[in-house]
Short mmCIF file of C-alpha atoms in Angstrom, two decimals:
data_model
loop_
_atom_site.label_atom_id
_atom_site.label_comp_id
_atom_site.label_asym_id
_atom_site.label_seq_id
_atom_site.Cartn_x
_atom_site.Cartn_y
_atom_site.Cartn_z
CA UNK A 1 -66.28 -4.26 69.30
CA UNK A 2 -63.06 -2.49 69.83
CA UNK A 3 -61.00 -5.28 68.39
CA UNK A 4 -63.47 -5.92 65.54
CA UNK A 5 -62.57 -2.80 63.57
CA UNK A 6 -58.89 -3.57 62.87
CA UNK A 7 -59.80 -7.15 62.03
CA UNK A 8 -62.39 -5.99 59.55
CA UNK A 9 -60.12 -3.55 57.90
CA UNK A 10 -57.43 -6.11 57.60
CA UNK A 11 -59.82 -8.54 55.96
CA UNK A 12 -60.99 -5.72 53.69
CA UNK A 13 -57.43 -4.96 52.53
CA UNK A 14 -56.76 -8.56 51.67
CA UNK A 15 -60.00 -9.20 49.71
CA UNK A 16 -59.91 -6.02 47.57
CA UNK A 17 -57.20 -5.89 44.84
CA UNK A 18 -54.93 -2.80 44.75
CA UNK A 19 -56.21 -0.31 42.23
CA UNK A 20 -53.06 1.53 41.39
CA UNK A 21 -49.35 1.30 41.17
CA UNK A 22 -46.59 3.89 40.61
CA UNK A 23 -44.00 2.88 38.12
CA UNK A 24 -41.13 4.87 36.68
CA UNK A 25 -41.77 5.31 33.02
CA UNK A 26 -39.26 7.07 30.91
CA UNK A 27 -41.53 8.66 28.36
CA UNK A 28 -39.61 10.92 26.06
CA UNK A 29 -40.98 14.41 25.99
CA UNK A 30 -40.25 17.07 23.52
CA UNK A 31 -40.05 20.73 24.26
CA UNK A 32 -41.65 23.39 22.16
CA UNK A 33 -39.44 26.34 22.63
CA UNK A 34 -41.34 29.50 21.85
CA UNK A 35 -39.26 32.61 21.37
CA UNK A 36 -42.41 34.69 21.14
CA UNK A 37 -46.00 34.52 22.32
CA UNK A 38 -47.23 36.37 19.29
CA UNK A 39 -49.69 33.83 17.82
CA UNK A 40 -49.96 35.87 14.60
CA UNK A 41 -46.25 35.12 14.02
CA UNK A 42 -46.25 31.68 15.49
CA UNK A 43 -49.26 30.16 13.79
CA UNK A 44 -48.19 30.23 10.10
CA UNK A 45 -44.67 28.96 11.02
CA UNK A 46 -45.93 26.10 13.21
CA UNK A 47 -48.70 25.20 10.67
CA UNK A 48 -46.05 25.10 7.93
CA UNK A 49 -43.89 22.79 10.07
CA UNK A 50 -46.91 20.62 10.86
CA UNK A 51 -47.62 20.24 7.13
CA UNK A 52 -44.02 19.26 6.56
CA UNK A 53 -43.78 16.61 9.24
CA UNK A 54 -47.37 15.56 10.09
CA UNK A 55 -46.09 12.46 11.87
CA UNK A 56 -44.42 14.58 14.47
CA UNK A 57 -47.56 16.54 15.22
CA UNK A 58 -49.68 13.45 15.68
CA UNK A 59 -51.01 14.34 19.15
CA UNK A 60 -47.43 14.61 20.39
CA UNK A 61 -47.12 15.64 24.07
CA UNK A 62 -44.97 18.70 24.52
CA UNK A 63 -43.66 20.95 27.19
CA UNK A 64 -44.09 24.55 26.39
CA UNK A 65 -40.87 26.41 27.02
CA UNK A 66 -41.27 30.16 27.33
CA UNK A 67 -37.98 30.70 29.18
CA UNK A 68 -36.37 32.32 26.20
CA UNK A 69 -38.98 35.07 25.98
CA UNK A 70 -38.06 38.46 27.47
CA UNK A 71 -41.26 38.80 29.47
CA UNK A 72 -42.92 35.64 30.77
CA UNK A 73 -46.44 35.22 29.32
CA UNK A 74 -49.46 35.51 31.53
CA UNK A 75 -52.37 33.07 31.93
CA UNK A 76 -54.43 34.53 29.05
CA UNK A 77 -51.54 34.48 26.63
CA UNK A 78 -50.66 30.91 27.60
CA UNK A 79 -54.30 29.84 27.11
CA UNK A 80 -54.18 31.12 23.47
CA UNK A 81 -50.91 29.35 22.97
CA UNK A 82 -52.30 26.13 24.28
CA UNK A 83 -55.35 26.29 22.07
CA UNK A 84 -53.07 26.98 19.10
CA UNK A 85 -51.05 23.89 19.93
CA UNK A 86 -54.18 21.73 20.26
CA UNK A 87 -55.37 23.04 16.87
CA UNK A 88 -52.18 21.72 15.36
CA UNK A 89 -52.47 18.31 17.10
CA UNK A 90 -49.91 18.97 19.85
CA UNK A 91 -50.80 18.13 23.39
CA UNK A 92 -49.17 20.55 25.91
CA UNK A 93 -48.64 18.61 29.16
CA UNK A 94 -46.23 20.83 30.98
CA UNK A 95 -44.78 24.34 31.21
CA UNK A 96 -41.37 25.84 31.56
CA UNK A 97 -41.31 29.49 32.29
CA UNK A 98 -40.03 31.88 34.93
CA UNK A 99 -39.84 29.77 38.09
CA UNK A 100 -41.04 32.57 40.33
CA UNK A 101 -44.45 32.60 38.73
CA UNK A 102 -44.62 29.12 37.27
CA UNK A 103 -46.40 27.46 40.18
CA UNK A 104 -49.32 29.80 39.98
CA UNK A 105 -49.59 29.61 36.14
CA UNK A 106 -49.42 25.82 36.18
CA UNK A 107 -52.20 25.50 38.78
CA UNK A 108 -54.39 27.77 36.74
CA UNK A 109 -53.72 26.00 33.47
CA UNK A 110 -53.59 22.41 34.94
CA UNK A 111 -50.13 21.81 33.44
CA UNK A 112 -47.16 20.14 35.07
CA UNK A 113 -44.44 22.52 36.10
CA UNK A 114 -40.94 21.78 34.61
CA UNK A 115 -39.47 25.22 35.27
CA UNK A 116 -37.35 24.33 38.22
CA UNK A 117 -35.89 21.28 36.70
CA UNK A 118 -34.51 23.30 33.92
CA UNK A 119 -32.97 25.89 36.29
CA UNK A 120 -31.13 23.17 38.14
CA UNK A 121 -29.57 21.73 35.03
CA UNK A 122 -28.72 25.31 33.94
CA UNK A 123 -26.60 26.02 36.94
CA UNK A 124 -24.87 22.54 36.62
CA UNK A 125 -23.83 22.81 33.05
CA UNK A 126 -23.79 26.19 31.45
CA UNK A 127 -22.99 25.34 27.91
CA UNK A 128 -24.86 22.29 26.78
CA UNK A 129 -28.42 23.61 27.16
CA UNK A 130 -27.62 26.87 25.31
CA UNK A 131 -26.24 24.76 22.46
CA UNK A 132 -29.29 22.54 22.49
CA UNK A 133 -31.60 25.52 22.45
CA UNK A 134 -29.74 27.26 19.67
CA UNK A 135 -29.90 24.15 17.54
CA UNK A 136 -33.43 23.04 18.44
CA UNK A 137 -35.29 24.44 15.41
CA UNK A 138 -33.29 22.65 12.69
CA UNK A 139 -33.17 19.49 14.79
CA UNK A 140 -36.89 19.04 14.64
CA UNK A 141 -36.83 17.89 11.06
CA UNK A 142 -35.84 14.24 10.90
CA UNK A 143 -32.08 14.00 10.35
CA UNK A 144 -30.70 11.71 7.60
CA UNK A 145 -29.95 8.18 8.85
CA UNK A 146 -26.42 7.55 10.02
CA UNK A 147 -23.89 6.29 7.51
CA UNK A 148 -22.97 2.72 8.33
CA UNK A 149 -19.65 1.15 7.08
CA UNK A 150 -19.11 -2.60 7.67
CA UNK A 151 -15.75 -3.13 5.81
CA UNK A 152 -12.32 -2.12 7.01
CA UNK A 153 -11.39 1.48 6.21
CA UNK A 154 -7.96 1.17 4.64
CA UNK A 155 -4.98 3.48 4.59
CA UNK A 156 -5.58 6.27 2.08
CA UNK A 157 -9.37 5.94 2.05
CA UNK A 158 -11.62 8.78 3.03
CA UNK A 159 -15.17 8.47 4.33
CA UNK A 160 -17.40 11.43 5.02
CA UNK A 161 -20.89 11.26 6.50
CA UNK A 162 -22.47 14.50 5.47
CA UNK A 163 -25.07 15.99 7.87
CA UNK A 164 -25.16 12.78 9.92
CA UNK A 165 -23.39 10.31 12.12
CA UNK A 166 -20.80 7.77 10.95
CA UNK A 167 -20.87 4.24 12.34
CA UNK A 168 -17.99 1.93 11.50
CA UNK A 169 -18.00 -1.76 12.43
CA UNK A 170 -14.52 -2.63 11.22
CA UNK A 171 -11.03 -1.30 11.93
CA UNK A 172 -10.05 2.08 10.67
CA UNK A 173 -6.34 1.78 9.56
CA UNK A 174 -3.54 4.18 10.07
CA UNK A 175 -3.55 6.63 7.16
CA UNK A 176 -7.35 6.48 6.68
CA UNK A 177 -9.57 9.46 7.26
CA UNK A 178 -13.10 9.30 8.56
CA UNK A 179 -15.22 12.43 8.89
CA UNK A 180 -18.79 13.17 9.92
CA UNK A 181 -20.90 16.28 10.56
CA UNK A 182 -22.30 14.35 13.53
CA UNK A 183 -20.82 11.78 15.88
CA UNK A 184 -18.42 9.06 14.93
CA UNK A 185 -18.69 5.52 16.34
CA UNK A 186 -16.01 2.94 15.63
CA UNK A 187 -16.70 -0.53 16.97
CA UNK A 188 -13.16 -1.70 16.37
CA UNK A 189 -9.69 -0.23 16.76
CA UNK A 190 -9.46 3.41 15.46
CA UNK A 191 -5.99 3.86 14.04
CA UNK A 192 -6.52 6.59 11.40
CA UNK A 193 -7.76 10.14 11.65
CA UNK A 194 -11.25 10.77 12.90
CA UNK A 195 -12.96 14.16 12.59
CA UNK A 196 -16.38 14.65 14.09
CA UNK A 197 -18.55 17.77 13.85
CA UNK A 198 -16.58 18.98 10.78
CA UNK A 199 -19.26 21.50 9.95
CA UNK A 200 -18.57 23.13 13.38
CA UNK A 201 -20.96 21.12 15.57
CA UNK A 202 -19.29 21.28 19.03
CA UNK A 203 -21.74 18.72 20.46
CA UNK A 204 -20.34 15.97 18.24
CA UNK A 205 -18.43 13.17 19.91
CA UNK A 206 -16.16 10.33 18.92
CA UNK A 207 -16.62 6.87 20.40
CA UNK A 208 -14.29 4.00 19.73
CA UNK A 209 -13.49 0.57 21.23
CA UNK A 210 -9.78 0.99 21.02
CA UNK A 211 -8.19 4.38 20.72
CA UNK A 212 -5.06 4.16 18.57
CA UNK A 213 -5.74 7.16 16.40
CA UNK A 214 -3.28 9.37 14.56
CA UNK A 215 -5.51 12.30 15.25
CA UNK A 216 -8.98 13.02 16.55
CA UNK A 217 -10.79 16.27 16.05
CA UNK A 218 -14.13 17.72 17.03
CA UNK A 219 -15.23 20.93 15.39
CA UNK A 220 -11.66 21.82 14.63
CA UNK A 221 -10.28 21.16 18.16
CA UNK A 222 -7.80 18.26 17.81
CA UNK A 223 -5.52 15.95 19.64
CA UNK A 224 -2.67 14.04 18.03
CA UNK A 225 -1.58 10.46 18.83
CA UNK A 226 1.17 11.87 21.01
CA UNK A 227 -1.38 13.23 23.48
CA UNK A 228 -3.58 10.13 23.09
CA UNK A 229 -0.65 7.84 23.89
CA UNK A 230 -0.35 9.38 27.36
CA UNK A 231 -4.09 9.55 28.01
CA UNK A 232 -6.05 6.60 26.73
CA UNK A 233 -4.01 4.45 24.26
CA UNK A 234 -5.86 1.33 23.26
CA UNK A 235 -8.68 2.06 25.68
CA UNK A 236 -12.34 2.21 24.84
CA UNK A 237 -13.12 5.89 25.07
CA UNK A 238 -15.29 8.70 23.96
CA UNK A 239 -13.94 12.14 23.05
CA UNK A 240 -16.00 15.26 23.55
CA UNK A 241 -15.57 18.99 23.73
CA UNK A 242 -15.73 20.81 27.04
CA UNK A 243 -15.54 24.42 26.16
CA UNK A 244 -12.46 24.62 24.00
CA UNK A 245 -10.89 21.50 25.48
CA UNK A 246 -11.00 18.19 23.72
CA UNK A 247 -11.52 15.59 26.50
CA UNK A 248 -11.17 11.88 26.37
CA UNK A 249 -13.33 9.85 28.78
CA UNK A 250 -13.15 6.17 29.40
CA UNK A 251 -16.25 4.23 28.32
CA UNK B 1 -12.77 -20.20 -16.64
CA UNK B 2 -9.46 -19.18 -15.14
CA UNK B 3 -9.08 -17.68 -11.71
CA UNK B 4 -7.09 -14.49 -11.87
CA UNK B 5 -4.72 -14.02 -8.93
CA UNK B 6 -2.78 -10.79 -8.35
CA UNK B 7 0.28 -10.88 -6.16
CA UNK B 8 0.58 -7.32 -4.81
CA UNK B 9 1.98 -5.39 -1.89
CA UNK B 10 2.13 -1.64 -2.49
CA UNK B 11 5.69 -1.53 -1.14
CA UNK B 12 8.66 -2.65 -3.27
CA UNK B 13 11.17 -5.27 -2.40
CA UNK B 14 8.98 -7.31 -0.08
CA UNK B 15 9.03 -10.40 -2.16
CA UNK B 16 6.25 -10.07 -4.71
CA UNK B 17 8.16 -11.62 -7.58
CA UNK B 18 9.65 -14.38 -5.48
CA UNK B 19 6.21 -15.20 -4.20
CA UNK B 20 4.56 -14.99 -7.67
CA UNK B 21 7.18 -17.45 -8.97
CA UNK B 22 6.67 -19.81 -6.00
CA UNK B 23 2.86 -19.58 -6.19
CA UNK B 24 2.74 -20.08 -9.93
CA UNK B 25 5.12 -23.02 -9.76
CA UNK B 26 3.29 -24.49 -6.79
CA UNK B 27 -0.05 -24.42 -8.59
CA UNK B 28 1.42 -25.95 -11.67
CA UNK B 29 3.05 -28.67 -9.62
CA UNK B 30 -0.42 -29.49 -8.26
CA UNK B 31 -1.51 -30.11 -11.84
CA UNK B 32 -3.17 -26.84 -12.67
CA UNK B 33 -2.32 -25.18 -15.99
CA UNK B 34 -0.86 -21.82 -14.83
CA UNK B 35 0.49 -18.75 -16.44
CA UNK B 36 2.61 -16.18 -14.71
CA UNK B 37 2.38 -12.59 -16.12
CA UNK B 38 4.98 -9.96 -15.28
CA UNK B 39 3.20 -6.64 -15.03
CA UNK B 40 6.38 -4.78 -14.04
CA UNK B 41 6.97 -3.27 -17.42
CA UNK B 42 10.36 -1.63 -17.63
CA UNK B 43 11.66 -3.49 -14.57
CA UNK B 44 11.40 -7.01 -15.80
CA UNK B 45 12.42 -9.50 -13.06
CA UNK B 46 10.17 -12.50 -13.12
CA UNK B 47 12.01 -14.09 -16.04
CA UNK B 48 15.24 -13.98 -13.98
CA UNK B 49 13.63 -15.60 -10.94
CA UNK B 50 12.12 -18.21 -13.19
CA UNK B 51 15.44 -18.74 -14.96
CA UNK B 52 14.03 -18.15 -18.46
CA UNK B 53 15.59 -14.81 -19.31
CA UNK B 54 17.52 -16.22 -22.25
CA UNK B 55 14.38 -17.38 -23.89
CA UNK B 56 12.51 -14.10 -23.98
CA UNK B 57 11.72 -13.16 -27.57
CA UNK B 58 8.38 -11.33 -27.41
CA UNK B 59 6.76 -9.84 -24.34
CA UNK B 60 3.49 -8.74 -22.80
CA UNK B 61 3.57 -5.30 -24.51
CA UNK B 62 4.18 -6.92 -27.92
CA UNK B 63 1.05 -9.02 -27.41
CA UNK B 64 -0.98 -5.99 -26.37
CA UNK B 65 0.22 -4.09 -29.41
CA UNK B 66 -0.50 -7.12 -31.56
CA UNK B 67 3.05 -7.33 -32.70
CA UNK B 68 3.12 -10.94 -31.57
CA UNK B 69 0.60 -13.60 -30.73
CA UNK B 70 0.18 -14.96 -27.24
CA UNK B 71 1.65 -18.30 -28.28
CA UNK B 72 4.74 -16.63 -29.54
CA UNK B 73 5.27 -14.65 -26.33
CA UNK B 74 4.43 -17.38 -23.76
CA UNK B 75 7.50 -19.17 -22.50
CA UNK B 76 7.02 -22.72 -21.44
CA UNK B 77 8.80 -23.51 -18.19
CA UNK B 78 11.34 -26.27 -18.64
CA UNK B 79 11.15 -27.74 -15.14
CA UNK B 80 7.49 -27.67 -14.50
CA UNK B 81 4.78 -28.98 -16.66
CA UNK B 82 1.69 -26.81 -17.08
CA UNK B 83 3.62 -23.65 -16.34
CA UNK B 84 4.00 -20.74 -18.68
CA UNK B 85 5.52 -17.27 -18.25
CA UNK B 86 4.49 -14.08 -20.04
CA UNK B 87 7.43 -11.73 -19.54
CA UNK B 88 7.25 -7.94 -19.31
CA UNK B 89 8.96 -5.57 -21.73
CA UNK B 90 12.15 -4.11 -20.38
CA UNK B 91 12.38 -1.26 -22.87
CA UNK B 92 8.95 0.28 -22.32
CA UNK B 93 7.19 1.76 -19.39
CA UNK B 94 3.82 1.27 -17.66
CA UNK B 95 2.06 3.56 -20.14
CA UNK B 96 2.49 0.85 -22.72
CA UNK B 97 -0.19 -1.10 -20.88
CA UNK B 98 -3.83 -0.29 -21.67
CA UNK B 99 -6.86 -1.63 -19.84
CA UNK B 100 -8.46 -2.94 -23.05
CA UNK B 101 -5.15 -4.55 -24.13
CA UNK B 102 -4.70 -6.27 -20.72
CA UNK B 103 -8.31 -7.45 -20.75
CA UNK B 104 -7.95 -8.93 -24.23
CA UNK B 105 -4.83 -10.78 -23.23
CA UNK B 106 -6.38 -12.09 -19.97
CA UNK B 107 -9.53 -13.19 -21.82
CA UNK B 108 -7.47 -15.14 -24.28
CA UNK B 109 -5.39 -16.78 -21.49
CA UNK B 110 -8.56 -17.54 -19.52
CA UNK B 111 -9.75 -19.93 -22.26
CA UNK B 112 -6.93 -22.36 -21.78
CA UNK B 113 -5.52 -21.80 -18.27
CA UNK B 114 -6.79 -22.66 -14.76
CA UNK B 115 -4.81 -19.94 -12.95
CA UNK B 116 -3.43 -16.63 -14.15
CA UNK B 117 -0.97 -15.24 -11.67
CA UNK B 118 -0.27 -11.48 -12.09
CA UNK B 119 3.02 -10.28 -10.59
CA UNK B 120 2.23 -6.66 -9.76
CA UNK B 121 4.75 -3.87 -9.80
CA UNK B 122 5.28 -1.89 -6.55
CA UNK B 123 3.31 1.32 -5.99
CA UNK B 124 -0.32 2.17 -6.44
CA UNK B 125 -0.01 3.78 -9.84
CA UNK B 126 -1.10 2.64 -13.23
CA UNK B 127 0.95 -0.59 -13.44
CA UNK B 128 -0.19 -1.83 -10.05
CA UNK B 129 -3.80 -0.77 -10.73
CA UNK B 130 -3.88 -2.59 -14.04
CA UNK B 131 -2.30 -5.72 -12.48
CA UNK B 132 -5.08 -5.89 -9.84
CA UNK B 133 -7.97 -4.49 -11.88
CA UNK B 134 -9.18 -7.84 -13.26
CA UNK B 135 -8.26 -9.93 -10.14
CA UNK B 136 -10.62 -12.44 -8.59
CA UNK B 137 -8.23 -13.08 -5.74
CA UNK B 138 -5.39 -10.98 -4.21
CA UNK B 139 -2.40 -12.36 -2.43
CA UNK B 140 -1.03 -9.41 -0.44
CA UNK B 141 2.68 -9.84 0.28
CA UNK B 142 3.77 -8.08 3.43
CA UNK B 143 6.94 -7.93 5.49
CA UNK B 144 6.63 -7.81 9.28
CA UNK B 145 7.56 -4.14 9.24
CA UNK B 146 5.37 -1.09 9.79
CA UNK B 147 5.83 0.64 6.47
CA UNK B 148 5.19 -2.57 4.54
CA UNK B 149 2.05 -3.22 6.58
CA UNK B 150 0.78 0.33 5.95
CA UNK B 151 1.35 0.05 2.18
CA UNK B 152 -0.42 -3.37 2.11
CA UNK B 153 -3.29 -1.76 3.88
CA UNK B 154 -3.33 0.97 1.20
CA UNK B 155 -3.30 -1.57 -1.60
CA UNK B 156 -6.21 -3.42 0.07
CA UNK B 157 -8.17 -0.18 -0.03
CA UNK B 158 -7.36 0.17 -3.75
CA UNK B 159 -8.38 -3.48 -4.36
CA UNK B 160 -11.77 -2.96 -2.81
CA UNK B 161 -12.43 0.36 -4.50
CA UNK B 162 -10.75 0.34 -7.94
CA UNK B 163 -10.89 -3.27 -9.09
CA UNK B 164 -13.40 -4.56 -11.55
CA UNK B 165 -15.02 -6.69 -8.84
CA UNK B 166 -15.35 -3.67 -6.64
CA UNK B 167 -16.99 -1.68 -9.51
CA UNK B 168 -19.44 -4.53 -9.95
CA UNK B 169 -20.22 -4.44 -6.19
CA UNK B 170 -18.44 -7.70 -5.47
CA UNK B 171 -15.34 -8.24 -3.35
CA UNK B 172 -11.90 -9.42 -4.36
CA UNK B 173 -10.83 -12.41 -2.13
CA UNK B 174 -7.93 -11.36 0.02
CA UNK B 175 -5.03 -13.41 1.38
CA UNK B 176 -2.15 -12.34 3.48
CA UNK B 177 1.30 -13.73 2.76
CA UNK B 178 3.80 -12.65 5.40
CA UNK B 179 7.33 -12.94 4.05
CA UNK B 180 10.84 -12.49 5.49
CA UNK B 181 9.57 -13.50 8.87
CA UNK B 182 12.21 -13.91 11.49
CA UNK B 183 10.74 -15.39 14.72
CA UNK B 184 13.90 -14.65 16.66
CA UNK B 185 13.73 -10.94 15.93
CA UNK B 186 9.97 -10.95 16.67
CA UNK B 187 10.67 -12.40 20.11
CA UNK B 188 13.37 -9.77 20.64
CA UNK B 189 10.78 -7.12 19.80
CA UNK B 190 12.55 -5.99 16.65
CA UNK B 191 9.96 -7.18 14.25
CA UNK B 192 6.16 -7.16 14.11
CA UNK B 193 4.63 -10.57 15.05
CA UNK B 194 2.13 -12.46 12.95
CA UNK B 195 -0.74 -11.46 15.26
CA UNK B 196 0.15 -7.79 15.05
CA UNK B 197 0.09 -7.82 11.26
CA UNK B 198 -3.14 -9.90 11.17
CA UNK B 199 -4.77 -7.47 13.57
CA UNK B 200 -3.88 -4.41 11.50
CA UNK B 201 -4.76 -5.84 8.10
CA UNK B 202 -7.70 -7.95 9.25
CA UNK B 203 -7.53 -10.44 6.36
CA UNK B 204 -6.99 -14.26 6.44
CA UNK B 205 -3.44 -15.50 6.66
CA UNK B 206 -2.35 -17.64 3.75
CA UNK B 207 1.15 -18.32 4.97
CA UNK B 208 4.23 -17.10 6.77
CA UNK B 209 7.46 -17.44 4.85
CA UNK B 210 10.52 -17.37 7.07
CA UNK B 211 13.46 -15.18 6.25
CA UNK B 212 15.80 -17.69 4.58
CA UNK B 213 19.09 -17.88 2.77
CA UNK B 214 17.43 -20.31 0.38
CA UNK B 215 15.43 -17.45 -1.11
CA UNK B 216 18.39 -15.46 -2.33
CA UNK B 217 20.09 -18.59 -3.47
CA UNK B 218 17.09 -19.62 -5.42
CA UNK B 219 16.68 -16.16 -6.97
CA UNK B 220 20.24 -16.10 -8.23
CA UNK B 221 19.96 -19.51 -9.68
CA UNK B 222 16.75 -18.78 -11.40
CA UNK B 223 14.89 -21.58 -9.65
CA UNK B 224 11.65 -20.83 -7.76
CA UNK B 225 12.30 -21.40 -4.08
CA UNK B 226 9.31 -23.76 -3.81
CA UNK B 227 11.31 -26.26 -5.85
CA UNK B 228 13.82 -26.41 -2.94
CA UNK B 229 11.78 -28.79 -0.88
CA UNK B 230 14.43 -29.04 1.79
CA UNK B 231 14.40 -25.38 2.62
CA UNK B 232 12.17 -23.81 5.18
CA UNK B 233 10.97 -21.16 2.78
CA UNK B 234 10.17 -23.80 0.10
CA UNK B 235 8.13 -25.80 2.55
CA UNK B 236 6.34 -22.68 3.79
CA UNK B 237 5.40 -21.79 0.20
CA UNK B 238 4.21 -25.38 -0.32
CA UNK B 239 2.01 -25.08 2.76
CA UNK B 240 0.64 -21.77 1.51
CA UNK B 241 -0.36 -23.28 -1.87
CA UNK B 242 -2.02 -26.20 -0.09
CA UNK B 243 -4.01 -23.70 1.99
CA UNK B 244 -4.90 -21.70 -1.06
CA UNK B 245 -6.35 -24.80 -2.58
CA UNK B 246 -8.47 -25.43 0.52
CA UNK B 247 -6.30 -27.79 2.49
CA UNK B 248 -6.06 -27.16 6.30
CA UNK B 249 -2.45 -26.98 7.24
CA UNK B 250 -0.98 -25.74 10.43
CA UNK B 251 1.29 -22.67 10.21
CA UNK B 252 4.98 -23.54 10.70
CA UNK B 253 8.09 -21.47 11.27
CA UNK B 254 6.31 -19.15 13.67
CA UNK B 255 8.49 -19.34 16.68
CA UNK B 256 12.17 -19.18 17.37
CA UNK B 257 12.25 -22.58 19.04
CA UNK B 258 11.38 -24.34 15.88
CA UNK B 259 13.52 -22.02 13.89
CA UNK B 260 16.36 -23.04 16.18
CA UNK B 261 15.67 -26.66 15.49
CA UNK B 262 15.53 -26.09 11.76
CA UNK B 263 18.68 -24.02 11.65
CA UNK B 264 20.41 -26.84 13.51
CA UNK B 265 19.20 -29.15 10.76
CA UNK B 266 20.46 -26.84 8.11
CA UNK B 267 23.64 -26.15 10.08
CA UNK B 268 24.46 -29.85 9.94
CA UNK B 269 23.80 -30.05 6.18
CA UNK B 270 26.05 -27.20 5.14
#
């Protein structure tokens, strides 16, 4: 008998198929950053937004972010917030709040706790999240599609992508000027001037396959070809702002 | 229906008129009825290069102002059949040209000619813009030198934004003609190489014309250099015309080695 049991269990394992599997799925989750828990204030604003972009509210899973509120909301407040979300076809799946009380709240509300994750990234990089949070409300409305240019941008020509990104699939000649409120991508040599984030967006970046520019600038911070010659000439690079420093990073 | 070709460059002194004369003559030699128009009003040169300066009576501006008919103004080339020259006015300036006037002249020429070659003035102002406005094809003349390359780049931008084709949403066909090429100086690093220029301008290469004493000689004699079949420049223009007409010819005169061989040949001759 004693050696029957392991035998039986072994047979069992083989005959019955496995019923589950863990797989990493990179589902994209949006955050709903609430600067207040006052539903009176929130409801009309959220409803108006839902009416404007009904596609977005189509049972979209969201993380409720209450970290910007001065006092962290309690269970009762969160319950009303959650029901408000469900009314507007949002599906709250997680919570970000004060990490000291988040575990308790999440157990009570049966939500996943994202509070600690946020903290970690906060301490790593102090600037980017603040920027992202500050710009989150306008970013929710769908941005205009990027401007795509497929022909060479010649000396003396100017191209401006208003409110959006600029994608160029041909060389940008010396003496040409390309500008965008968003990012600039050049899938060819960049020899002219490139200005990203011209409306002051410090998160804008410049990407190019071969950096040979006369000048690059992001939100007014610039580098001339003299600097670029010593750093990254003819290299595939991206340029981004780190604080008030315009950095070039190899791609 | 005639094909309108503009020979342009942005920068002055790179060889537009020399090239216009060679291209026009080359096309006529291949049997196409060709007219060369000098758009450089006030700085008339094409008639000198073509050796017909003594036969100029009426000019382009006279025709536009209806002071003369086209037939009165067109000069028939004495050496080459099928070739005509419409000279510019030396006493006027670019303001004498009007877009409607130019269009009327081109339309009339298009009825009887196969190719209309427009020799553009330098610059990107009115004269150059009018020369390229009606073009179907552009031959961009460039020297292997940074300022010339940049100006050519600029004129390519003008072509694709301010020409009639561009306004109609079409594109003007572009060809690169690299002139005054000196392979020895390219190898010594004193001059841009063909590949450098091609990479910057990103348009198909029609031909490379070597720097040659034959060009100056031909200009001063009023004979298009393409007529000098013994010269390297003349042969290079002949190759370019053949390529323009769809023939596949290998590029010559690109490296110093061959240049050395050729100069030895010429050295023996002189």
